[in-house]
CSV table of C-alpha atoms and ligand atoms in Angstrom, one decimal:
chain,number,residue,atom,x,y,z
Q,1,MET,CA,11.1,21.4,14.1
Q,2,SER,CA,11.7,18.9,16.7
Q,3,GLU,CA,11.3,15.1,15.8
Q,4,LEU,CA,8.1,13.3,16.7
Q,5,THR,CA,8.1,9.9,18.2
Q,6,LEU,CA,6.7,7.1,16.0
Q,7,GLU,CA,3.5,7.0,18.0
Q,8,GLN,CA,3.0,10.8,17.8
Q,9,ALA,CA,3.5,10.6,14.0
Q,10,GLN,CA,1.0,7.6,13.6
Q,11,GLY,CA,-1.4,9.5,15.7
Q,12,LEU,CA,-1.2,12.5,13.6
Q,13,LEU,CA,-1.9,10.5,10.5
Q,14,LEU,CA,-4.6,8.2,11.8
Q,15,GLU,CA,-6.7,11.1,13.2
Q,16,ARG,CA,-7.1,12.2,9.6
Q,17,ILE,CA,-8.2,8.9,8.4
Q,18,LYS,CA,-11.9,7.8,8.1
Q,19,GLU,CA,-12.9,4.2,7.3
Q,20,ILE,CA,-13.9,3.6,3.8
Q,21,LYS,CA,-17.7,3.4,3.3
Q,22,GLU,CA,-18.1,2.7,-0.2
Q,23,THR,CA,-18.9,-0.8,-1.2
Q,24,GLU,CA,-19.0,-3.1,-4.3
Q,25,ARG,CA,-20.4,-6.4,-5.2
Q,26,ILE,CA,-17.8,-8.8,-6.6
Q,27,PRO,CA,-17.5,-12.5,-7.6
Q,28,LEU,CA,-16.4,-14.8,-4.8
Q,29,TRP,CA,-13.4,-15.8,-6.9
Q,30,ASP,CA,-12.1,-12.3,-6.4
Q,31,ALA,CA,-13.0,-11.9,-2.7
Q,32,ILE,CA,-9.9,-13.3,-1.1
Q,33,GLY,CA,-8.6,-10.7,1.6
Q,34,ARG,CA,-11.6,-8.4,1.1
Q,35,VAL,CA,-13.6,-6.9,3.9
Q,36,THR,CA,-17.4,-7.7,4.1
Q,37,ALA,CA,-19.7,-4.8,4.1
Q,38,GLU,CA,-22.8,-6.7,5.5
Q,39,ASP,CA,-23.7,-9.2,8.1
Q,40,ILE,CA,-24.4,-12.5,6.3
Q,41,PHE,CA,-27.4,-14.7,7.4
Q,42,ALA,CA,-28.2,-18.1,6.3
Q,43,LYS,CA,-31.2,-18.4,4.0
Q,44,HIS,CA,-31.5,-22.3,4.4
Q,45,ASP,CA,-30.5,-24.9,6.9
Q,46,GLN,CA,-27.0,-26.6,6.3
Q,47,PRO,CA,-27.2,-29.4,5.5
Q,48,PRO,CA,-30.7,-28.8,4.1
Q,49,PHE,CA,-31.8,-32.4,4.9
Q,50,PRO,CA,-30.7,-35.1,7.3
Q,51,ARG,CA,-27.9,-36.9,5.7
Q,52,SER,CA,-25.6,-39.9,6.2
Q,53,PRO,CA,-22.2,-39.4,7.5
Q,54,LEU,CA,-21.1,-42.9,6.4
Q,55,ASP,CA,-21.3,-45.5,3.8
Q,56,GLY,CA,-23.6,-48.1,5.3
Q,57,TYR,CA,-27.2,-48.9,5.9
Q,58,ALA,CA,-30.0,-46.8,7.0
Q,59,VAL,CA,-32.1,-48.7,9.6
Q,60,ARG,CA,-34.4,-48.5,12.5
Q,61,SER,CA,-32.4,-48.7,15.9
Q,62,GLY,CA,-35.2,-50.7,17.3
Q,63,ASP,CA,-34.6,-53.5,14.8
Q,64,ILE,CA,-30.7,-53.9,15.8
Q,65,LYS,CA,-31.1,-53.8,19.6
Q,66,GLY,CA,-28.5,-56.2,21.1
Q,67,ALA,CA,-27.0,-57.0,17.7
Q,68,SER,CA,-23.4,-58.4,17.8
Q,69,LYS,CA,-21.0,-60.4,15.7
Q,70,GLY,CA,-22.3,-63.7,17.6
Q,71,SER,CA,-25.9,-62.7,17.2
Q,72,PRO,CA,-26.4,-60.4,14.2
Q,73,ALA,CA,-29.6,-58.7,13.3
Q,74,ARG,CA,-30.8,-59.7,9.8
Q,75,LEU,CA,-32.6,-57.0,7.7
Q,76,THR,CA,-34.0,-57.0,4.2
Q,77,VAL,CA,-32.3,-54.5,1.9
Q,78,ILE,CA,-35.1,-52.7,0.0
Q,79,ASP,CA,-33.3,-49.9,-1.8
Q,80,GLU,CA,-30.2,-47.9,-2.4
Q,81,ALA,CA,-29.8,-44.2,-1.4
Q,82,ASP,CA,-27.0,-42.4,-3.2
Q,83,ALA,CA,-25.7,-38.7,-2.6
Q,84,GLY,CA,-27.7,-36.2,-4.7
Q,85,HIS,CA,-30.8,-38.3,-5.0
Q,86,VAL,CA,-33.9,-38.5,-2.8
Q,87,SER,CA,-35.0,-42.1,-2.0
Q,88,LYS,CA,-38.8,-42.4,-1.7
Q,89,THR,CA,-38.6,-45.7,0.1
Q,90,LYS,CA,-39.7,-45.8,3.7
Q,91,VAL,CA,-37.6,-47.9,6.2
Q,92,VAL,CA,-40.1,-50.1,7.9
Q,93,ALA,CA,-39.5,-52.7,10.6
Q,94,GLY,CA,-37.2,-55.4,9.4
Q,95,THR,CA,-35.7,-53.5,6.5
Q,96,ALA,CA,-32.7,-51.5,5.6
Q,97,VAL,CA,-31.6,-49.1,2.8
Q,98,ARG,CA,-28.1,-49.3,1.6
Q,99,ILE,CA,-26.9,-45.7,1.9
Q,100,MET,CA,-23.8,-43.7,0.7
Q,101,THR,CA,-22.2,-40.8,2.6
Q,102,GLY,CA,-24.1,-37.5,1.9
Q,103,ALA,CA,-27.2,-39.2,0.9
Q,104,PRO,CA,-30.5,-38.0,2.4
Q,105,ILE,CA,-31.6,-40.4,5.1
Q,106,PRO,CA,-34.9,-42.1,4.0
Q,107,GLU,CA,-38.0,-41.7,6.1
Q,108,GLY,CA,-38.4,-44.3,8.9
Q,109,ALA,CA,-34.6,-44.8,9.6
Q,110,ASP,CA,-33.1,-43.2,12.7
Q,111,CYS,CA,-29.6,-44.2,12.4
Q,112,ILE,CA,-26.9,-45.5,10.1
Q,113,VAL,CA,-24.8,-48.6,10.5
Q,114,GLY,CA,-21.4,-48.2,9.0
Q,115,GLN,CA,-20.8,-51.0,6.4
Q,116,GLU,CA,-17.8,-52.3,8.3
Q,117,ASP,CA,-20.1,-53.4,11.0
Q,118,THR,CA,-22.2,-55.6,8.5
Q,119,ASP,CA,-21.5,-58.4,6.1
Q,120,TYR,CA,-22.0,-55.8,3.1
Q,121,GLY,CA,-25.1,-57.9,2.2
Q,122,GLU,CA,-26.9,-56.9,-1.1
Q,123,ASP,CA,-30.4,-58.4,-0.6
Q,124,THR,CA,-30.3,-59.1,3.1
Q,125,VAL,CA,-27.7,-57.6,5.5
Q,126,GLU,CA,-26.4,-58.9,8.8
Q,127,VAL,CA,-25.6,-56.1,11.4
Q,128,TYR,CA,-23.0,-56.8,14.0
Q,129,GLU,CA,-23.3,-53.6,16.1
Q,130,LYS,CA,-26.1,-52.1,18.0
Q,131,ILE,CA,-26.5,-48.4,17.1
Q,132,SER,CA,-28.8,-46.1,19.2
Q,133,ALA,CA,-31.4,-43.7,17.7
Q,134,TYR,CA,-29.7,-40.7,16.0
Q,135,GLU,CA,-26.2,-42.2,16.2
Q,136,ASN,CA,-24.4,-41.7,12.9
Q,137,TYR,CA,-27.1,-39.3,11.9
Q,138,CYS,CA,-26.4,-35.8,10.6
Q,139,PHE,CA,-29.3,-33.6,11.3
Q,140,ALA,CA,-30.6,-30.9,8.9
Q,141,GLY,CA,-29.1,-27.6,9.9
Q,142,GLU,CA,-26.4,-29.1,12.3
Q,143,ASP,CA,-23.8,-26.9,10.4
Q,144,TYR,CA,-26.1,-23.8,10.5
Q,145,LYS,CA,-29.7,-23.1,10.7
Q,146,ALA,CA,-31.8,-20.8,8.4
Q,147,GLY,CA,-31.7,-17.2,9.8
Q,148,THR,CA,-28.4,-17.6,11.7
Q,149,LYS,CA,-25.8,-14.9,11.4
Q,150,ILE,CA,-22.7,-16.6,9.8
Q,151,ILE,CA,-20.4,-13.8,8.9
Q,152,ASP,CA,-20.0,-10.4,10.6
Q,153,LYS,CA,-19.7,-7.2,8.8
Q,154,GLY,CA,-16.1,-6.0,8.7
Q,155,MET,CA,-14.5,-9.5,8.6
Q,156,LYS,CA,-11.7,-10.2,6.2
Q,157,LEU,CA,-12.6,-12.9,3.9
Q,158,GLY,CA,-10.1,-15.9,3.8
Q,159,ALA,CA,-10.6,-19.1,1.8
Q,160,VAL,CA,-12.7,-20.7,4.5
Q,161,GLU,CA,-15.1,-17.7,4.7
Q,162,ILE,CA,-15.4,-17.7,1.0
Q,163,GLY,CA,-16.3,-21.4,1.1
Q,164,ILE,CA,-19.0,-20.6,3.8
Q,165,LEU,CA,-20.4,-18.0,1.4
Q,166,ALA,CA,-20.5,-20.5,-1.3
Q,167,SER,CA,-22.3,-23.1,1.0
Q,168,LEU,CA,-24.9,-20.4,1.4
Q,169,GLY,CA,-25.5,-20.5,-2.4
Q,170,LEU,CA,-23.9,-17.1,-2.9
Q,171,ARG,CA,-21.8,-16.3,-6.0
Q,172,GLU,CA,-20.8,-12.8,-5.0
Q,173,ALA,CA,-19.6,-10.9,-1.9
Q,174,TYR,CA,-20.7,-7.4,-0.9
Q,175,VAL,CA,-17.4,-5.8,0.2
Q,176,LEU,CA,-15.7,-2.5,1.0
Q,177,ARG,CA,-13.9,-1.1,-1.9
Q,178,LYS,CA,-10.2,-1.2,-1.6
Q,179,PRO,CA,-8.2,1.8,-0.5
Q,180,ARG,CA,-6.7,3.5,-3.7
Q,181,ALA,CA,-3.1,4.3,-3.6
Q,182,ALA,CA,-0.7,6.1,-5.9
Q,183,VAL,CA,3.0,5.6,-5.8
Q,184,LEU,CA,5.5,8.0,-7.2
Q,185,THR,CA,9.3,7.6,-7.1
Q,186,THR,CA,11.5,10.6,-7.6
Q,187,GLY,CA,15.2,11.0,-8.5
Q,188,ASP,CA,17.2,11.9,-11.6
Q,189,GLU,CA,19.3,8.8,-10.9
Q,190,LEU,CA,16.5,6.3,-11.3
Q,191,VAL,CA,15.9,4.0,-14.3
Q,192,LEU,CA,13.4,1.3,-14.7
Q,193,PRO,CA,14.3,-2.3,-14.8
Q,194,GLY,CA,14.7,-3.3,-18.4
Q,195,GLU,CA,16.2,0.0,-19.3
Q,196,GLU,CA,20.0,0.5,-19.8
Q,197,LEU,CA,22.0,1.3,-16.7
Q,198,LYS,CA,24.0,4.3,-17.8
Q,199,PRO,CA,26.9,5.8,-15.6
Q,200,GLY,CA,25.5,7.4,-12.5
Q,201,LYS,CA,22.2,5.6,-12.7
Q,202,ILE,CA,20.5,2.9,-10.4
Q,203,TYR,CA,17.5,0.9,-10.9
Q,204,ASP,CA,14.4,2.0,-9.2
Q,205,SER,CA,13.7,-0.6,-6.6
Q,206,ASN,CA,11.3,1.4,-4.4
Q,207,LEU,CA,8.6,1.4,-7.0
Q,208,TYR,CA,8.5,-2.2,-7.0
Q,209,THR,CA,8.8,-2.7,-3.2
Q,210,VAL,CA,6.2,-0.1,-2.5
Q,211,VAL,CA,3.6,-1.0,-5.1
Q,212,THR,CA,3.8,-4.7,-4.4
Q,213,ARG,CA,3.7,-4.3,-0.7
Q,214,LEU,CA,0.6,-2.0,-0.9
Q,215,THR,CA,-1.0,-4.6,-3.0
Q,216,ALA,CA,-0.3,-7.5,-0.6
Q,217,LEU,CA,-1.8,-5.2,2.2
Q,218,GLY,CA,-5.0,-5.1,0.4
Q,219,ALA,CA,-4.7,-1.6,-1.4
Q,220,GLU,CA,-5.3,-1.1,-5.1
Q,221,VAL,CA,-2.5,0.8,-6.6
Q,222,VAL,CA,-4.4,3.0,-9.1
Q,223,ARG,CA,-1.2,4.8,-10.4
Q,224,LYS,CA,2.5,4.2,-10.3
Q,225,GLY,CA,5.1,6.5,-11.8
Q,226,ARG,CA,8.5,8.0,-11.6
Q,227,THR,CA,9.7,11.6,-12.1
Q,228,GLY,CA,13.2,13.2,-12.0
Q,229,ASP,CA,14.2,15.7,-9.3
Q,230,SER,CA,11.8,18.3,-10.7
Q,231,LYS,CA,9.5,19.9,-8.2
Q,232,GLU,CA,7.2,21.0,-11.0
Q,233,GLU,CA,7.0,17.5,-12.5
Q,234,ALA,CA,6.4,15.9,-9.2
Q,235,ALA,CA,3.8,18.4,-8.1
Q,236,ALA,CA,1.9,17.9,-11.4
Q,237,TRP,CA,2.0,14.2,-10.9
Q,238,ILE,CA,0.7,14.3,-7.4
Q,239,ARG,CA,-2.1,16.8,-8.5
Q,240,ASP,CA,-3.3,14.4,-11.0
Q,241,ALA,CA,-3.0,11.3,-8.9
Q,242,GLY,CA,-4.9,13.0,-6.1
Q,243,LYS,CA,-8.0,12.9,-8.2
Q,244,GLU,CA,-8.2,9.2,-8.0
Q,245,ALA,CA,-6.3,8.1,-4.9
Q,246,ASP,CA,-7.1,8.0,-1.3
Q,247,ILE,CA,-3.4,8.0,-0.4
Q,248,ILE,CA,-0.3,9.1,-2.2
Q,249,ILE,CA,3.0,7.8,-1.5
Q,250,THR,CA,6.3,9.1,-2.8
Q,251,THR,CA,9.9,8.1,-2.2
Q,252,GLY,CA,13.0,10.3,-2.4
Q,253,GLY,CA,13.8,13.9,-1.9
Q,254,VAL,CA,12.8,14.4,1.6
Q,255,SER,CA,16.1,15.3,3.3
Q,256,VAL,CA,18.1,18.5,3.4
Q,257,GLY,CA,20.0,18.4,0.2
Q,258,LYS,CA,19.6,20.8,-2.8
Q,259,LYS,CA,17.7,18.1,-4.7
Q,260,ASP,CA,15.3,17.3,-1.9
Q,261,ILE,CA,12.4,18.7,-3.8
Q,262,MET,CA,9.5,17.4,-1.8
Q,263,HIS,CA,9.4,20.5,0.6
Q,264,ASP,CA,9.0,22.7,-2.4
Q,265,VAL,CA,6.5,20.3,-3.9
Q,266,LEU,CA,4.3,20.8,-0.9
Q,267,LYS,CA,4.4,24.5,-1.4
Q,268,LEU,CA,3.6,24.1,-5.0
Q,269,LEU,CA,0.7,21.9,-4.1
Q,270,ASN,CA,-0.4,24.5,-1.4
Q,271,CYS,CA,-1.0,21.6,1.0
Q,272,GLU,CA,-0.8,21.3,4.8
Q,273,ARG,CA,2.4,19.9,6.1
Q,274,ILE,CA,1.5,17.5,9.0
Q,275,PHE,CA,5.1,16.8,10.1
Q,276,TRP,CA,8.7,16.3,8.9
Q,277,LYS,CA,11.1,14.0,10.6
Q,278,ILE,CA,10.4,11.2,13.0
Q,279,ALA,CA,12.8,10.0,15.8
Q,280,VAL,CA,13.3,6.6,14.1
Q,281,LYS,CA,16.1,5.0,12.1
Q,282,PRO,CA,15.8,4.4,9.2
Q,283,GLY,CA,13.6,6.9,7.6
Q,284,MET,CA,14.0,9.9,10.0
Q,285,PRO,CA,13.4,12.6,7.3
Q,286,THR,CA,9.8,11.1,6.5
Q,287,LEU,CA,7.5,14.1,5.4
Q,288,CYS,CA,3.8,13.9,5.6
Q,289,ALA,CA,1.2,16.3,4.4
Q,290,GLN,CA,-2.6,16.5,3.6
Q,291,TYR,CA,-3.4,17.3,0.1
Q,292,GLU,CA,-7.1,17.8,-0.9
Q,293,GLY,CA,-8.2,15.8,2.0
Q,294,LYS,CA,-5.8,12.9,1.1
Q,295,LEU,CA,-2.6,11.9,2.9
Q,296,LEU,CA,0.6,12.4,1.1
Q,297,ILE,CA,3.2,10.3,2.6
Q,298,CYS,CA,6.7,11.1,1.4
Q,299,LEU,CA,9.2,8.5,2.3
Q,300,SER,CA,13.1,8.6,2.2
Q,301,GLY,CA,14.4,7.2,-1.0
Q,302,ASN,CA,16.7,4.9,0.8
Q,303,PRO,CA,15.3,1.4,0.1
Q,304,PHE,CA,15.4,0.1,3.5
Q,305,GLY,CA,14.1,3.4,5.0
Q,306,ALA,CA,11.2,3.3,2.5
Q,307,ALA,CA,10.4,-0.3,3.3
Q,308,VAL,CA,10.4,0.3,7.1
Q,309,ASN,CA,8.3,3.4,7.1
Q,310,LEU,CA,5.8,1.8,4.8
Q,311,GLU,CA,5.2,-0.7,7.6
Q,312,LEU,CA,5.3,1.7,10.4
Q,313,LEU,CA,3.3,4.5,8.8
Q,314,VAL,CA,1.3,3.3,5.8
Q,315,ARG,CA,0.2,-0.1,7.1
Q,316,PRO,CA,-1.6,1.3,10.1
Q,317,ILE,CA,-3.3,3.8,7.8
Q,318,LEU,CA,-4.6,0.9,5.5
Q,319,SER,CA,-5.7,-1.0,8.6
Q,320,LYS,CA,-7.9,1.9,9.6
Q,321,LEU,CA,-9.1,2.7,6.0
Q,322,MET,CA,-10.3,-0.9,5.8
Q,323,GLY,CA,-11.2,-1.5,9.4
Q,324,ARG,CA,-8.8,-4.4,9.3
Q,325,LYS,CA,-7.4,-5.1,12.8
Q,326,ASP,CA,-5.2,-7.9,11.4
Q,327,LEU,CA,-3.1,-5.2,9.7
Q,328,GLU,CA,-2.3,-3.3,12.9
Q,329,LEU,CA,1.4,-3.4,13.9
Q,330,LYS,CA,1.8,-6.3,16.2
Q,331,ARG,CA,4.8,-6.5,18.5
Q,332,ILE,CA,5.8,-9.6,20.1
Q,333,ARG,CA,8.9,-10.8,22.3
Q,334,ALA,CA,11.8,-12.6,21.0
Q,335,VAL,CA,15.2,-13.6,22.1
Q,336,THR,CA,18.2,-12.5,19.9
Q,337,GLN,CA,20.5,-15.1,18.5
Q,338,SER,CA,23.1,-12.5,17.5
Q,339,ALA,CA,24.2,-9.1,18.8
Q,340,PHE,CA,23.7,-5.7,17.2
Q,341,PRO,CA,26.7,-3.7,18.5
Q,342,LYS,CA,25.6,-0.2,17.6
Q,343,ARG,CA,24.3,2.3,20.3
Q,344,SER,CA,20.8,3.6,19.2
Q,345,GLY,CA,20.2,7.3,19.7
Q,346,VAL,CA,16.7,7.2,18.3
Q,347,THR,CA,14.4,4.2,18.1
Q,348,ARG,CA,16.2,1.8,15.6
Q,349,TYR,CA,14.6,-0.8,13.4
Q,350,VAL,CA,16.9,-3.8,12.4
Q,351,ARG,CA,15.9,-6.3,9.8
Q,352,ALA,CA,15.7,-9.8,11.1
Q,353,PHE,CA,14.3,-13.3,10.8
Q,354,TYR,CA,12.0,-14.6,13.5
Q,355,GLU,CA,11.3,-18.3,14.2
Q,356,ASP,CA,10.0,-20.1,17.3
Q,357,GLY,CA,10.8,-17.3,19.8
Q,358,SER,CA,14.2,-16.4,18.4
Q,359,VAL,CA,15.3,-13.6,16.2
Q,360,ARG,CA,18.4,-13.6,14.1
Q,361,ILE,CA,20.0,-10.6,12.5
Q,362,PRO,CA,21.3,-11.4,9.0
Q,363,LYS,CA,24.9,-10.9,8.0
Q,364,GLY,CA,25.6,-7.7,6.2
Q,365,SER,CA,24.7,-4.0,6.9
Q,366,ASN,CA,21.4,-2.7,8.4
Q,367,ALA,CA,22.2,0.6,6.7
Q,368,SER,CA,19.2,2.5,5.2
Q,369,GLY,CA,20.6,2.2,1.7
Q,370,ILE,CA,21.0,-1.5,1.8
Q,371,LEU,CA,18.2,-3.7,0.7
Q,372,SER,CA,19.9,-7.1,-0.1
Q,373,SER,CA,20.5,-8.2,3.4
Q,374,MET,CA,16.8,-7.8,4.0
Q,375,CYS,CA,16.1,-10.7,1.6
Q,376,GLY,CA,13.9,-13.3,3.4
Q,377,CYS,CA,13.6,-11.2,6.5
Q,378,ASN,CA,10.1,-11.4,8.2
Q,379,CYS,CA,10.5,-8.9,11.1
Q,380,LEU,CA,12.0,-5.7,12.3
Q,381,ILE,CA,13.6,-5.6,15.8
Q,382,GLU,CA,12.6,-2.4,17.5
Q,383,ILE,CA,15.4,-1.1,19.6
Q,384,PRO,CA,14.5,1.7,22.0
Q,385,ALA,CA,16.3,5.1,21.9
Q,386,GLY,CA,19.2,5.1,24.2
Q,387,THR,CA,19.9,1.3,24.1
Q,388,PRO,CA,23.7,1.0,24.3
Q,389,GLU,CA,23.9,-2.2,22.2
Q,390,LEU,CA,22.0,-5.3,21.8
Q,391,LYS,CA,23.6,-8.5,23.1
Q,392,LYS,CA,23.0,-12.0,22.1
Q,393,GLY,CA,20.3,-13.7,24.2
Q,394,GLU,CA,18.5,-10.4,25.1
Q,395,GLU,CA,14.8,-10.3,24.9
Q,396,VAL,CA,13.5,-7.7,22.5
Q,397,TRP,CA,10.3,-6.4,20.9
Q,398,ILE,CA,9.8,-7.3,17.3
Q,399,ILE,CA,7.3,-6.3,14.6
Q,400,LEU,CA,6.3,-9.0,12.1
Q,401,ILE,CA,6.2,-7.8,8.6
O,501,AMP,P1,16.9,10.5,-1.4
O,501,AMP,O1,15.9,10.2,-0.4
O,501,AMP,O2,16.3,11.0,-2.7
O,501,AMP,O3,18.0,11.5,-0.8
O,501,AMP,O4,17.6,9.2,-1.8
O,501,AMP,C1,18.4,8.4,-0.9
O,501,AMP,C2,19.1,7.4,-1.4
O,501,AMP,O5,18.2,6.4,-2.0
O,501,AMP,C3,20.0,7.7,-2.7
O,501,AMP,O6,21.2,6.9,-2.7
O,501,AMP,C4,19.1,7.3,-3.8
O,501,AMP,O7,19.8,7.1,-5.1
O,501,AMP,C5,18.4,6.1,-3.4
O,501,AMP,N1,17.0,6.0,-3.9
O,501,AMP,C6,16.2,7.0,-4.1
O,501,AMP,N2,15.1,6.6,-4.8
O,501,AMP,C7,15.3,5.2,-5.0
O,501,AMP,C8,14.6,4.3,-5.6
O,501,AMP,N3,13.3,4.6,-6.1
O,501,AMP,N4,15.0,3.0,-5.8
O,501,AMP,C9,16.3,2.8,-5.3
O,501,AMP,N5,17.0,3.6,-4.5
O,501,AMP,C10,16.6,4.9,-4.6
O,502,MG,MG1,17.0,12.0,-4.3
């Protein structure tokens, strides 16, 4: 079977994905990063009443016409209006109400004089500044009016959007449910962190990388597990996980060795193979299938290969499942600060740090089995197939991760 390009592989996966339609109502506290399932309209004006933007005096602009330091307007202070309390006093000619920021503006007043433009008087106040009608005056509904659409369906909720929902008086958000993912790592050599590292064994890092990255991308990891290089065991685990998950991700066992069991696992599961092998490095032997309507993405066990293909293949799937454009792969231009001297036969991804238009390749190997040099990296340089070598100062495409 000939290798697909990354775009072909992504296309074959994405055409099988339908956006999640199921919804749930959740507390605003838990809504960060979730996608709204409804348009949100304001039920009241914000602010609900005209309010003072300053600490000062609520006055009638007609009473302070021409006021200045040399010729102040003198007004009788008849009440105090504090935030959270409604003053029943009416401001009539020659009077002022001492007012605090956020307090409702009393009837009769049409502007606020900031206290720094007065003598801070208690019983009478001298005003040194003329203020026009509706200057220093917050109108009811100036943030938003009742009936206005405030948030569009399909929007990702950040802290500010959650604050807006709270300003509407809502305690809950109506959101799409999260995509459910199951993660299986395979390999007789794997032991879990915390267990003893016996000869021939290595710690399972993929389980942690894949599970935490999926969580960060907005998925709910409903199952995580590990099996040895046993096709029966792996098939049974996937069969079980498929009852719950929208997408199943495995690592290991996709190459051509005797213990590369995932090919047989697909046969045991009796599922449709979508493709095997993509013309990318790392992660060329990625194997993808459809099992009971769900995508089964089998990544290479090499930690860098798994991490890269999680970005290149799984992130776009999550983006489509949640309708989240912000998760789509974004390529930007950057100038290399260091060279990458290897020729690339297929499209190659190199771990790197991006900052201010420049991209730096870390010291250490870019090999697919090496994870440590990826520490702190925030992007992948995409080197097109056939590129002889990358020179310092060259402009390249990168994908932010
Ligand atoms: P495989 O894809 O099963 O041929 O594994 C390729 C390489 O990745 C081997 O050196 C494995 O030991 C290593 N590997 C496989 N799975 C994991 C894992 N979960 N965590 C860390 N390394 C792994
Ligand atoms: Mg293996």
